[in-house]
PDB file of C-alpha atoms in Angstrom:
ATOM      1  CA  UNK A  65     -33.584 -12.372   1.056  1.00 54.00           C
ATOM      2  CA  UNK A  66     -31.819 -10.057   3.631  1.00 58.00           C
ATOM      3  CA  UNK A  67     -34.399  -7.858   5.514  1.00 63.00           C
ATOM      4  CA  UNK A  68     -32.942  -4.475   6.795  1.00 65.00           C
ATOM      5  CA  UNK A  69     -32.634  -5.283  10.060  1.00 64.00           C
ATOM      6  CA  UNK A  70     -29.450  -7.813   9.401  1.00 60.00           C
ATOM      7  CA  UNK A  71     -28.097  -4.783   6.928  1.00 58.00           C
ATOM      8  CA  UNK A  72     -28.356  -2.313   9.514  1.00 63.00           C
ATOM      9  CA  UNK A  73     -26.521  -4.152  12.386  1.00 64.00           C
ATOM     10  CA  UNK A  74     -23.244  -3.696  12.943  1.00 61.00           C
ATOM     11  CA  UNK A  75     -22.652  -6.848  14.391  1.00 62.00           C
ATOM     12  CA  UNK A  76     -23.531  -8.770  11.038  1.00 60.00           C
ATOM     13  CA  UNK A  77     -21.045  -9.782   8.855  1.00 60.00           C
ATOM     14  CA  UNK A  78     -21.490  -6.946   6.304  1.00 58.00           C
ATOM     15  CA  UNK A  79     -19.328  -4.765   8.838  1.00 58.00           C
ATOM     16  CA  UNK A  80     -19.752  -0.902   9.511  1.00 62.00           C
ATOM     17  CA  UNK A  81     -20.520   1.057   7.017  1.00 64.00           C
ATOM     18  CA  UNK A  82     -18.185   4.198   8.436  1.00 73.00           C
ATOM     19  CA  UNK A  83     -15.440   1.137   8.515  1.00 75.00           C
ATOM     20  CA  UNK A  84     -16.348   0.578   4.181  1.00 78.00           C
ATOM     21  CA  UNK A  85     -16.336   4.336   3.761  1.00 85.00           C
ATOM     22  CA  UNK A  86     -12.518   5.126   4.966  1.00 87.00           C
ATOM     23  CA  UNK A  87     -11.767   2.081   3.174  1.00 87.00           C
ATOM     24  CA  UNK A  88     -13.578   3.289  -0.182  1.00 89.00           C
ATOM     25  CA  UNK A  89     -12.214   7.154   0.228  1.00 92.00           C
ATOM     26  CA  UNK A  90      -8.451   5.513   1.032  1.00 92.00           C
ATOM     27  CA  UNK A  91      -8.829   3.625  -1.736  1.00 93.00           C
ATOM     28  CA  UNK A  92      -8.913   6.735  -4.299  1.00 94.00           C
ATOM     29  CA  UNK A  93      -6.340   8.868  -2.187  1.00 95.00           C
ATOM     30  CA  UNK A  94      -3.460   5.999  -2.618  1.00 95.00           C
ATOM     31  CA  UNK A  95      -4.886   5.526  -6.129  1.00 95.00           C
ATOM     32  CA  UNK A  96      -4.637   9.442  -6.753  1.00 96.00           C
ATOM     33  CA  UNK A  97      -1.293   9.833  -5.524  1.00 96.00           C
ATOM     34  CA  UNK A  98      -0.393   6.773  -6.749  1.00 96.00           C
ATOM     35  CA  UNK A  99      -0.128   8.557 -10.532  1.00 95.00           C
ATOM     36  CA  UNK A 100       1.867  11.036  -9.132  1.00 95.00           C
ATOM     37  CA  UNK A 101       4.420   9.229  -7.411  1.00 96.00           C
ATOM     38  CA  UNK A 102       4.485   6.551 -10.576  1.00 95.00           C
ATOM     39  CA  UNK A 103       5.484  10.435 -12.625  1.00 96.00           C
ATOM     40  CA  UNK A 104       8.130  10.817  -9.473  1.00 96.00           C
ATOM     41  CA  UNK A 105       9.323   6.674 -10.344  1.00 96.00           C
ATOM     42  CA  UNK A 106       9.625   7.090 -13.702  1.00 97.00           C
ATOM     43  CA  UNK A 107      11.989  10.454 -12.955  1.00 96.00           C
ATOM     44  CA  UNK A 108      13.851   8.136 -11.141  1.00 96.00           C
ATOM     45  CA  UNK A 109      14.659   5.606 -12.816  1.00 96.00           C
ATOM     46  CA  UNK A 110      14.816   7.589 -16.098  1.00 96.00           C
ATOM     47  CA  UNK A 111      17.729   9.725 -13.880  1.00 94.00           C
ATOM     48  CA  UNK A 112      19.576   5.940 -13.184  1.00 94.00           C
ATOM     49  CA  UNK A 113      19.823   4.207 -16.526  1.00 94.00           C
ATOM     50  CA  UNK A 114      23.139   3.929 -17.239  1.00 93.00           C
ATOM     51  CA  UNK A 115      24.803   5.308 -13.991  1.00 93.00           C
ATOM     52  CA  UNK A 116      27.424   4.043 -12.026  1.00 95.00           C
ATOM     53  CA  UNK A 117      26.934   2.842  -8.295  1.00 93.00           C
ATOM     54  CA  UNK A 118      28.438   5.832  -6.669  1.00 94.00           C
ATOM     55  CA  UNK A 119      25.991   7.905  -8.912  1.00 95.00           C
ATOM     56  CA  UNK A 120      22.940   5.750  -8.099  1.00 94.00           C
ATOM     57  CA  UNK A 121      23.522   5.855  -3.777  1.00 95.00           C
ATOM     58  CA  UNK A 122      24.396   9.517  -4.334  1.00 95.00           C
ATOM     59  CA  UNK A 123      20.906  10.050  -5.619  1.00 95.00           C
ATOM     60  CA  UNK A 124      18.797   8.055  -3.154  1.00 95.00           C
ATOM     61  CA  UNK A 125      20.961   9.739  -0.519  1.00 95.00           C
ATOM     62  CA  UNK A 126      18.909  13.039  -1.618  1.00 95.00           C
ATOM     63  CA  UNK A 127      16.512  13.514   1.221  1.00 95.00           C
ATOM     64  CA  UNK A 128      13.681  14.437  -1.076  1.00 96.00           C
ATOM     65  CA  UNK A 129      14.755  11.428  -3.419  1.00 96.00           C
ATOM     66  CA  UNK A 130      14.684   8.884   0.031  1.00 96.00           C
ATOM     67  CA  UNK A 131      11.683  10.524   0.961  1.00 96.00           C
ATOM     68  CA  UNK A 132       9.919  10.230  -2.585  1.00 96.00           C
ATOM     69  CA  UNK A 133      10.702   6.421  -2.536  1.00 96.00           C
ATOM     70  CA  UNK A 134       9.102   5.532   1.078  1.00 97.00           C
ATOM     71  CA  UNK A 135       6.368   7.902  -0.134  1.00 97.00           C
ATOM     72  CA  UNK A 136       6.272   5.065  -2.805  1.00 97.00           C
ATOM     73  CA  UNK A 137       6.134   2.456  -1.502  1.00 96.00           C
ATOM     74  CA  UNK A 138       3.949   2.793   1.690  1.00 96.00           C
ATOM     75  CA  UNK A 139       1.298   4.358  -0.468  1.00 97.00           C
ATOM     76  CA  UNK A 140       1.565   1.236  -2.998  1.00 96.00           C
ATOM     77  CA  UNK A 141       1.474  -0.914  -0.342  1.00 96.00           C
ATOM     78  CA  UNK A 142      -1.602   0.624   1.250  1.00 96.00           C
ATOM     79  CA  UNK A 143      -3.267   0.663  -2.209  1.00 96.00           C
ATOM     80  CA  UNK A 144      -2.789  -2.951  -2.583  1.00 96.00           C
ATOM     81  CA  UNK A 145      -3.501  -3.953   0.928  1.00 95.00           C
ATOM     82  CA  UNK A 146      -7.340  -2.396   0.204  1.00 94.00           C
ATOM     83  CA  UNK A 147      -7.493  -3.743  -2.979  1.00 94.00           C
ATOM     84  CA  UNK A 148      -7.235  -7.336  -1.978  1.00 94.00           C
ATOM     85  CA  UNK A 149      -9.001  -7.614   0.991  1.00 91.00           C
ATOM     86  CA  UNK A 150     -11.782  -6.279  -1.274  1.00 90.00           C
ATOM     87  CA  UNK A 151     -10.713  -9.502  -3.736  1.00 91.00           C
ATOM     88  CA  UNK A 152     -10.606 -11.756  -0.375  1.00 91.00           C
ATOM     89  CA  UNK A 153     -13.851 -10.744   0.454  1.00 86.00           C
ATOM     90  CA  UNK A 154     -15.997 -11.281  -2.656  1.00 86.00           C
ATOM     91  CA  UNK A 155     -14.152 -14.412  -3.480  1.00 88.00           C
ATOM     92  CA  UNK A 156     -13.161 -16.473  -0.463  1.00 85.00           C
ATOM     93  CA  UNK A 157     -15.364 -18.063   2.027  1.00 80.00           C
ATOM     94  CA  UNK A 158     -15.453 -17.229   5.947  1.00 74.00           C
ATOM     95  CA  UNK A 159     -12.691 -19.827   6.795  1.00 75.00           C
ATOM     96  CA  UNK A 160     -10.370 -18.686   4.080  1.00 82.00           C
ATOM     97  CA  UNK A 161     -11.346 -15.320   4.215  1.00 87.00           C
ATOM     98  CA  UNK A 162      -9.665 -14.703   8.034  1.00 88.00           C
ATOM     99  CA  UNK A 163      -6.247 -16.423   6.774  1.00 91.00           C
ATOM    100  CA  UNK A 164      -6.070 -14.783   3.489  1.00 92.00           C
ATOM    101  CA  UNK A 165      -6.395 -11.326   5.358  1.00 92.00           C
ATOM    102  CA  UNK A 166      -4.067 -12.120   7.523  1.00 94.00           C
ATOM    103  CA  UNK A 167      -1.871 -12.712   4.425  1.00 95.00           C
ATOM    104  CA  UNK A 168      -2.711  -9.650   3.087  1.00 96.00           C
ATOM    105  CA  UNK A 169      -2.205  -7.809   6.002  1.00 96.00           C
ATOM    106  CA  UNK A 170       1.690  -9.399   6.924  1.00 97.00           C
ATOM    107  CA  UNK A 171       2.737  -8.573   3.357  1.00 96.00           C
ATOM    108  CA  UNK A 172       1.427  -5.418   3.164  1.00 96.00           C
ATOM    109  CA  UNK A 173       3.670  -4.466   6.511  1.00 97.00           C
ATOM    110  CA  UNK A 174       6.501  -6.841   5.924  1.00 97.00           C
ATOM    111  CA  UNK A 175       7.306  -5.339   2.228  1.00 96.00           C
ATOM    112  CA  UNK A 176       7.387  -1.507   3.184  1.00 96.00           C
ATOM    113  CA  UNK A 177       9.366  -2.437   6.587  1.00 97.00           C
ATOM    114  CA  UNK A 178      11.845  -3.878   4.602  1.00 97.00           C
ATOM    115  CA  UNK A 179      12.229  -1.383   1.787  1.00 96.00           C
ATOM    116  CA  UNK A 180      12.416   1.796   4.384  1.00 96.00           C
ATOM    117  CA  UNK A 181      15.115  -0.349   6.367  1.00 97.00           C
ATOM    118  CA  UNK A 182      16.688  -0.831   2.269  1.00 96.00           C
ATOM    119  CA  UNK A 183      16.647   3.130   1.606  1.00 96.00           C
ATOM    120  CA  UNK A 184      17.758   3.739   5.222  1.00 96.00           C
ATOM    121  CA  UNK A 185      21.091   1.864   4.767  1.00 96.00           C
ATOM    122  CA  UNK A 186      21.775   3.774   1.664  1.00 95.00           C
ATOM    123  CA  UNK A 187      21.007   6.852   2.440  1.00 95.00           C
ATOM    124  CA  UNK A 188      22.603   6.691   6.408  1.00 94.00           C
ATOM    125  CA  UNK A 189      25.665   4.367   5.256  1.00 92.00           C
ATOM    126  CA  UNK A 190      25.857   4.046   1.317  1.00 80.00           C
TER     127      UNK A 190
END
């Protein structure tokens, strides 16, 4: 049995609480805005079936558009970057756990850095 004492130290590996709170109220401000951005991707893509090249650059060269889809994605990619470390941590052990995050962590910077650099080129140079 855990007493309190290991609980209430910070040093333990249950972390800070105030760490677990930001994490938790994160968590359900990506996952609200999450529906309304998925409303704003569905616009989208709804707005490119069937268009031409020219047509489709034109509209991600739209500020708001560009905007809309880094919006997107960096608030997906937050989402998911909370999400699994709260998988890594319930299911993998303390070795695992430190490479997994690590994982998670790379992923969740590589794939926005490379879909702003993506909307960038189109909407700075078609």
């Amino acid at each position: 049995m855990i007493d309190k004492a290991t609980l209430s130290n910070p040093k333990t590996h249950y972390g800070s609480g105030k760490h677990a709170t930001r994490e938790f109220r994160t968590q359900r401000l990506t996952g609200m805005l999450n529906v309304l951005l998925t409303i704003f991707f569905v616009w989208f893509v709804v707005r490119l079936a069937g268009a031409e090249r020219a047509e489709m650059v034109d509209i991600v060269r739209n500020p708001l558009v560009a905007l809309g889809l880094v919006l997107l994605i960096v608030n997906v990619s937050v989402h998911m970057r909370i999400g699994m470390h709260e998988v890594i941590e319930d299911y993998l052990y303390e070795g695992q756990n430190r490479l997994a995050n690590m994982a998670n962590n790379a992923f969740a910077i590589f794939v926005p850095a490379v879909t702003i650099l993506a909307v960038a080129k189109i909407v700075f140079w078609g």
